[in-house]
mmCIF file of C-alpha atoms in Angstrom:
data_model
loop_
_atom_site.group_PDB
_atom_site.id
_atom_site.type_symbol
_atom_site.label_atom_id
_atom_site.label_comp_id
_atom_site.label_asym_id
_atom_site.label_seq_id
_atom_site.Cartn_x
_atom_site.Cartn_y
_atom_site.Cartn_z
ATOM 1 C CA GLU A 1 10.696 16.347 5.054
ATOM 2 C CA ALA A 2 11.027 13.083 3.194
ATOM 3 C CA GLN A 3 8.116 12.382 1.209
ATOM 4 C CA VAL A 4 6.421 11.253 -1.809
ATOM 5 C CA THR A 5 4.600 13.570 -3.824
ATOM 6 C CA GLN A 6 1.869 12.932 -6.729
ATOM 7 C CA ASN A 7 0.413 15.482 -8.965
ATOM 8 C CA PRO A 8 -2.451 16.235 -9.656
ATOM 9 C CA ARG A 9 -4.382 15.081 -6.665
ATOM 10 C CA TYR A 10 -7.680 14.702 -8.589
ATOM 11 C CA LEU A 11 -8.281 14.735 -12.339
ATOM 12 C CA ILE A 12 -11.510 14.060 -14.361
ATOM 13 C CA THR A 13 -10.742 13.372 -17.884
ATOM 14 C CA VAL A 14 -12.499 12.007 -21.162
ATOM 15 C CA THR A 15 -11.786 8.629 -22.869
ATOM 16 C CA GLY A 16 -8.966 8.844 -25.111
ATOM 17 C CA LYS A 17 -6.917 11.874 -23.708
ATOM 18 C CA LYS A 18 -3.514 10.898 -22.851
ATOM 19 C CA LEU A 19 -2.577 11.758 -19.217
ATOM 20 C CA THR A 20 0.405 11.627 -17.164
ATOM 21 C CA VAL A 21 0.579 11.546 -13.365
ATOM 22 C CA THR A 22 3.663 12.333 -11.857
ATOM 23 C CA CYS A 23 5.479 10.940 -8.953
ATOM 24 C CA SER A 24 8.712 12.393 -6.958
ATOM 25 C CA GLN A 25 10.478 11.057 -3.986
ATOM 26 C CA ASN A 26 13.246 12.988 -1.922
ATOM 27 C CA MET A 27 14.498 9.719 0.004
ATOM 28 C CA ASN A 28 16.998 8.612 -2.834
ATOM 29 C CA HIS A 29 15.209 5.314 -2.889
ATOM 30 C CA GLU A 30 15.844 2.868 -5.525
ATOM 31 C CA TYR A 31 12.446 1.161 -5.861
ATOM 32 C CA MET A 32 9.437 2.627 -7.212
ATOM 33 C CA SER A 33 5.902 1.391 -7.724
ATOM 34 C CA TRP A 34 2.619 2.379 -8.992
ATOM 35 C CA TYR A 35 -0.535 1.002 -7.578
ATOM 36 C CA ARG A 36 -4.124 1.272 -8.175
ATOM 37 C CA GLN A 37 -6.717 1.167 -5.126
ATOM 38 C CA ASP A 38 -10.573 -0.202 -6.293
ATOM 39 C CA PRO A 39 -13.147 -1.112 -3.428
ATOM 40 C CA GLY A 40 -12.746 -4.541 -2.190
ATOM 41 C CA LEU A 41 -9.710 -5.191 -4.065
ATOM 42 C CA GLY A 42 -7.337 -3.552 -2.186
ATOM 43 C CA LEU A 43 -4.245 -2.201 -3.642
ATOM 44 C CA ARG A 44 -2.791 -3.768 -6.855
ATOM 45 C CA GLN A 45 0.481 -3.266 -8.646
ATOM 46 C CA ILE A 46 0.388 -1.491 -11.946
ATOM 47 C CA TYR A 47 4.386 -1.224 -12.626
ATOM 48 C CA TYR A 48 7.751 -1.146 -10.795
ATOM 49 C CA SER A 49 10.945 0.099 -10.838
ATOM 50 C CA MET A 50 14.161 -1.138 -9.385
ATOM 51 C CA ASN A 51 16.388 1.941 -10.423
ATOM 52 C CA VAL A 52 16.817 4.320 -13.090
ATOM 53 C CA GLU A 53 15.859 2.589 -16.365
ATOM 54 C CA VAL A 54 14.637 -0.488 -15.123
ATOM 55 C CA THR A 55 10.919 -0.939 -14.988
ATOM 56 C CA ASP A 56 8.584 -4.149 -15.218
ATOM 57 C CA LYS A 57 5.059 -4.925 -15.157
ATOM 58 C CA GLY A 58 2.877 -5.512 -11.920
ATOM 59 C CA ASP A 59 -0.379 -7.395 -11.788
ATOM 60 C CA VAL A 60 -2.561 -5.160 -13.824
ATOM 61 C CA PRO A 61 -0.274 -3.560 -16.294
ATOM 62 C CA GLU A 62 -2.652 -3.078 -19.489
ATOM 63 C CA GLY A 63 -3.240 0.314 -20.619
ATOM 64 C CA TYR A 64 -0.464 2.095 -18.718
ATOM 65 C CA LYS A 65 3.190 3.027 -18.961
ATOM 66 C CA VAL A 66 5.979 4.229 -16.936
ATOM 67 C CA SER A 67 9.123 5.558 -17.256
ATOM 68 C CA ARG A 68 12.177 5.857 -15.052
ATOM 69 C CA LYS A 69 14.507 8.546 -16.442
ATOM 70 C CA GLU A 70 15.781 10.058 -13.253
ATOM 71 C CA LYS A 71 15.970 8.189 -9.750
ATOM 72 C CA ARG A 72 13.456 10.731 -8.077
ATOM 73 C CA ASN A 73 10.687 10.590 -10.627
ATOM 74 C CA PHE A 74 8.269 7.838 -11.874
ATOM 75 C CA PRO A 75 5.571 9.186 -14.175
ATOM 76 C CA LEU A 76 2.400 7.079 -14.674
ATOM 77 C CA ILE A 77 1.041 7.621 -18.388
ATOM 78 C CA LEU A 78 -2.338 6.589 -19.650
ATOM 79 C CA GLU A 79 -2.039 6.669 -23.331
ATOM 80 C CA SER A 80 -5.924 6.152 -23.838
ATOM 81 C CA PRO A 81 -7.656 6.299 -20.961
ATOM 82 C CA SER A 82 -10.987 4.192 -20.491
ATOM 83 C CA PRO A 83 -13.610 4.381 -17.915
ATOM 84 C CA ASN A 84 -12.430 1.235 -16.321
ATOM 85 C CA GLN A 85 -9.174 3.109 -15.275
ATOM 86 C CA THR A 86 -11.193 5.240 -13.171
ATOM 87 C CA SER A 87 -9.618 4.565 -9.729
ATOM 88 C CA LEU A 88 -7.126 5.936 -6.948
ATOM 89 C CA TYR A 89 -3.864 5.848 -7.919
ATOM 90 C CA PHE A 90 -0.925 5.796 -5.213
ATOM 91 C CA CYS A 91 2.934 6.138 -5.816
ATOM 92 C CA ALA A 92 5.437 4.380 -3.277
ATOM 93 C CA SER A 93 9.037 4.226 -3.037
ATOM 94 C CA SER A 94 11.353 2.146 -0.853
ATOM 95 C CA LEU A 95 14.907 1.195 -0.347
ATOM 96 C CA LYS A 96 15.987 -1.540 -2.202
ATOM 97 C CA PHE A 97 16.212 -5.050 -0.447
ATOM 98 C CA GLN A 98 16.455 -4.263 3.128
ATOM 99 C CA GLN A 99 15.927 -7.571 4.655
ATOM 100 C CA GLY A 100 13.974 -8.970 1.746
ATOM 101 C CA ALA A 101 11.209 -6.870 1.807
ATOM 102 C CA SER A 102 11.233 -3.081 2.770
ATOM 103 C CA GLU A 103 8.845 -0.694 4.138
ATOM 104 C CA GLN A 104 7.045 1.504 1.269
ATOM 105 C CA TYR A 105 6.310 5.105 1.581
ATOM 106 C CA PHE A 106 3.308 6.192 -0.117
ATOM 107 C CA GLY A 107 2.068 9.149 -1.830
ATOM 108 C CA PRO A 108 -1.119 11.000 -1.066
ATOM 109 C CA GLY A 109 -3.236 9.483 -4.045
ATOM 110 C CA THR A 110 -4.513 10.686 -7.389
ATOM 111 C CA ARG A 111 -8.032 10.239 -7.907
ATOM 112 C CA LEU A 112 -8.471 9.607 -11.553
ATOM 113 C CA THR A 113 -11.979 9.606 -13.152
ATOM 114 C CA VAL A 114 -12.519 8.838 -16.866
ATOM 115 C CA THR A 115 -15.976 9.575 -18.579
ATOM 116 C CA ALA B 1 2.789 -16.247 -5.067
ATOM 117 C CA GLN B 2 1.882 -15.024 -1.618
ATOM 118 C CA SER B 3 -1.598 -14.005 -1.077
ATOM 119 C CA VAL B 4 -3.806 -11.841 2.024
ATOM 120 C CA THR B 5 -7.227 -12.445 3.261
ATOM 121 C CA GLN B 6 -8.771 -9.600 5.615
ATOM 122 C CA PRO B 7 -12.081 -11.399 6.434
ATOM 123 C CA ASP B 8 -13.768 -8.291 7.772
ATOM 124 C CA ILE B 9 -14.769 -5.614 5.161
ATOM 125 C CA HIS B 10 -16.019 -3.457 7.901
ATOM 126 C CA ILE B 11 -15.812 -3.332 11.529
ATOM 127 C CA THR B 12 -17.467 -0.912 14.203
ATOM 128 C CA VAL B 13 -16.491 -0.377 17.538
ATOM 129 C CA SER B 14 -17.155 1.828 20.522
ATOM 130 C CA GLU B 15 -14.386 4.371 21.476
ATOM 131 C CA GLY B 16 -12.112 2.937 24.541
ATOM 132 C CA ALA B 17 -13.078 -0.696 23.467
ATOM 133 C CA SER B 18 -10.463 -2.763 22.455
ATOM 134 C CA LEU B 19 -9.844 -4.082 18.630
ATOM 135 C CA GLU B 20 -8.539 -6.821 16.728
ATOM 136 C CA LEU B 21 -8.590 -6.885 12.935
ATOM 137 C CA ARG B 22 -7.694 -10.195 11.552
ATOM 138 C CA CYS B 23 -5.130 -11.267 8.589
ATOM 139 C CA ASN B 24 -4.334 -14.401 7.300
ATOM 140 C CA TYR B 25 -1.966 -14.966 4.992
ATOM 141 C CA SER B 26 -0.912 -17.735 2.439
ATOM 142 C CA TYR B 27 3.048 -18.239 1.610
ATOM 143 C CA GLY B 28 5.368 -21.141 1.492
ATOM 144 C CA ALA B 29 8.074 -19.740 3.211
ATOM 145 C CA THR B 30 8.717 -17.060 6.165
ATOM 146 C CA PRO B 31 6.707 -14.075 5.228
ATOM 147 C CA TYR B 32 7.608 -10.440 5.749
ATOM 148 C CA LEU B 33 4.335 -9.031 7.178
ATOM 149 C CA PHE B 34 3.104 -5.548 7.321
ATOM 150 C CA TRP B 35 0.240 -3.413 8.524
ATOM 151 C CA TYR B 36 -0.832 -0.110 6.956
ATOM 152 C CA VAL B 37 -3.305 2.691 7.882
ATOM 153 C CA GLN B 38 -5.027 4.596 5.519
ATOM 154 C CA SER B 39 -6.916 7.804 6.681
ATOM 155 C CA PRO B 40 -9.606 9.275 4.556
ATOM 156 C CA GLY B 41 -8.136 11.444 1.923
ATOM 157 C CA GLN B 42 -4.244 10.176 2.728
ATOM 158 C CA GLY B 43 -1.945 7.667 1.546
ATOM 159 C CA LEU B 44 -1.009 4.329 3.579
ATOM 160 C CA GLN B 45 1.404 4.862 6.424
ATOM 161 C CA LEU B 46 3.362 1.914 8.114
ATOM 162 C CA LEU B 47 2.000 0.851 11.532
ATOM 163 C CA LEU B 48 4.099 -2.058 11.768
ATOM 164 C CA LYS B 49 6.138 -4.867 10.361
ATOM 165 C CA TYR B 50 7.291 -8.172 11.312
ATOM 166 C CA PHE B 51 10.362 -9.662 9.416
ATOM 167 C CA SER B 52 11.712 -12.223 12.040
ATOM 168 C CA GLY B 53 12.324 -12.636 15.934
ATOM 169 C CA ASP B 54 9.720 -11.963 18.661
ATOM 170 C CA THR B 55 6.441 -12.744 17.115
ATOM 171 C CA LEU B 56 4.851 -9.765 19.013
ATOM 172 C CA VAL B 57 5.534 -6.800 17.433
ATOM 173 C CA GLN B 58 4.804 -3.029 18.791
ATOM 174 C CA GLY B 59 3.878 -0.179 16.384
ATOM 175 C CA ILE B 60 3.153 3.231 16.138
ATOM 176 C CA LYS B 61 -0.098 4.948 17.546
ATOM 177 C CA GLY B 62 -0.477 2.062 20.156
ATOM 178 C CA PHE B 63 -1.070 -0.764 17.685
ATOM 179 C CA GLU B 64 0.649 -4.143 18.056
ATOM 180 C CA ALA B 65 0.192 -7.418 16.151
ATOM 181 C CA GLU B 66 1.067 -10.821 16.453
ATOM 182 C CA PHE B 67 2.584 -13.046 14.269
ATOM 183 C CA LYS B 68 1.055 -16.921 14.471
ATOM 184 C CA ARG B 69 3.025 -19.429 12.034
ATOM 185 C CA SER B 70 0.756 -22.323 12.780
ATOM 186 C CA GLN B 71 -2.503 -19.873 12.226
ATOM 187 C CA SER B 72 -0.953 -18.229 9.030
ATOM 188 C CA SER B 73 -2.128 -15.062 10.893
ATOM 189 C CA PHE B 74 -0.828 -11.727 11.708
ATOM 190 C CA ASN B 75 -3.882 -9.846 13.613
ATOM 191 C CA LEU B 76 -3.718 -6.176 14.562
ATOM 192 C CA ARG B 77 -4.706 -5.339 17.945
ATOM 193 C CA LYS B 78 -5.317 -2.328 20.063
ATOM 194 C CA PRO B 79 -6.374 -2.195 23.678
ATOM 195 C CA SER B 80 -8.393 0.947 23.620
ATOM 196 C CA VAL B 81 -9.432 2.873 20.417
ATOM 197 C CA HIS B 82 -9.793 6.172 19.893
ATOM 198 C CA TRP B 83 -12.106 8.232 17.527
ATOM 199 C CA SER B 84 -8.678 9.102 15.551
ATOM 200 C CA ASP B 85 -8.216 5.603 14.967
ATOM 201 C CA ALA B 86 -11.398 5.453 12.173
ATOM 202 C CA ALA B 87 -9.648 4.641 8.984
ATOM 203 C CA GLU B 88 -9.085 1.855 6.425
ATOM 204 C CA TYR B 89 -6.315 -0.824 7.660
ATOM 205 C CA PHE B 90 -4.213 -2.725 5.312
ATOM 206 C CA CYS B 91 -2.289 -6.229 5.767
ATOM 207 C CA ALA B 92 0.462 -6.976 3.247
ATOM 208 C CA VAL B 93 2.951 -9.617 2.928
ATOM 209 C CA GLY B 94 6.198 -9.418 1.015
ATOM 210 C CA ALA B 95 8.283 -12.403 -0.025
ATOM 211 C CA GLY B 96 11.525 -11.321 -0.264
ATOM 212 C CA ASN B 97 11.556 -8.193 -2.628
ATOM 213 C CA ASN B 98 9.053 -5.688 -3.389
ATOM 214 C CA ASN B 99 7.723 -6.913 -6.597
ATOM 215 C CA ASP B 100 6.118 -9.393 -4.608
ATOM 216 C CA MET B 101 4.132 -7.584 -2.140
ATOM 217 C CA ARG B 102 0.570 -8.422 -1.693
ATOM 218 C CA PHE B 103 -2.067 -6.293 -0.249
ATOM 219 C CA GLY B 104 -5.470 -7.410 1.472
ATOM 220 C CA ALA B 105 -8.623 -5.992 0.529
ATOM 221 C CA GLY B 106 -8.850 -3.906 3.513
ATOM 222 C CA THR B 107 -10.752 -3.364 6.837
ATOM 223 C CA ARG B 108 -12.655 -0.215 7.341
ATOM 224 C CA LEU B 109 -13.127 0.619 10.971
ATOM 225 C CA THR B 110 -15.597 2.860 12.369
ATOM 226 C CA VAL B 111 -15.235 4.439 16.029
ATOM 227 C CA LYS B 112 -18.528 5.180 17.716
ATOM 228 C CA PRO B 113 -18.757 7.750 20.652
#
């Protein structure tokens, strides 16, 4: 089954304790992206990757890191989480440049709480 | 850069009634438009998309949307709502590559029995 998986689905942590949220897709997609969803703000892009070893900042990259060492994986790293990073996080993937803008496939989400 | 406005934060309709969710976009060229649905506890699922051609597009689950360039709108419609349609709906606009994708703030749909 074609899918994007994220782990963990729920995470409660404390300020300053490094964490990683994993994302994996099995569709051989070149493009992957991380979003955060906050009430009233919709989805905002954190980082994206056009292919292996190619990453770039989205609209809200502060406090986050990513890496793309393999095509299927795109982990999101919070080196020193803060309470304002409490949010619902989505990973997404898509084929690269299909008629200009491609349908994105989303993971189930990771709800992160930083206390 | 492009932007999306969903004027309605929350809409309540009765089961069996018709539905229209509004979406307005701002972009100088022809946009790539999407509607996604997010059921509780789930990720986003694509309902339909418009890239070019016929301005009335059909999607999954009985949804359709109409692109109106003169009004910069891409409203989502369904003739008869089912209780399972209760969810949050997001309009999105792309501008040629995915790093220029913008999502609206979402409209939460409640369906009354």
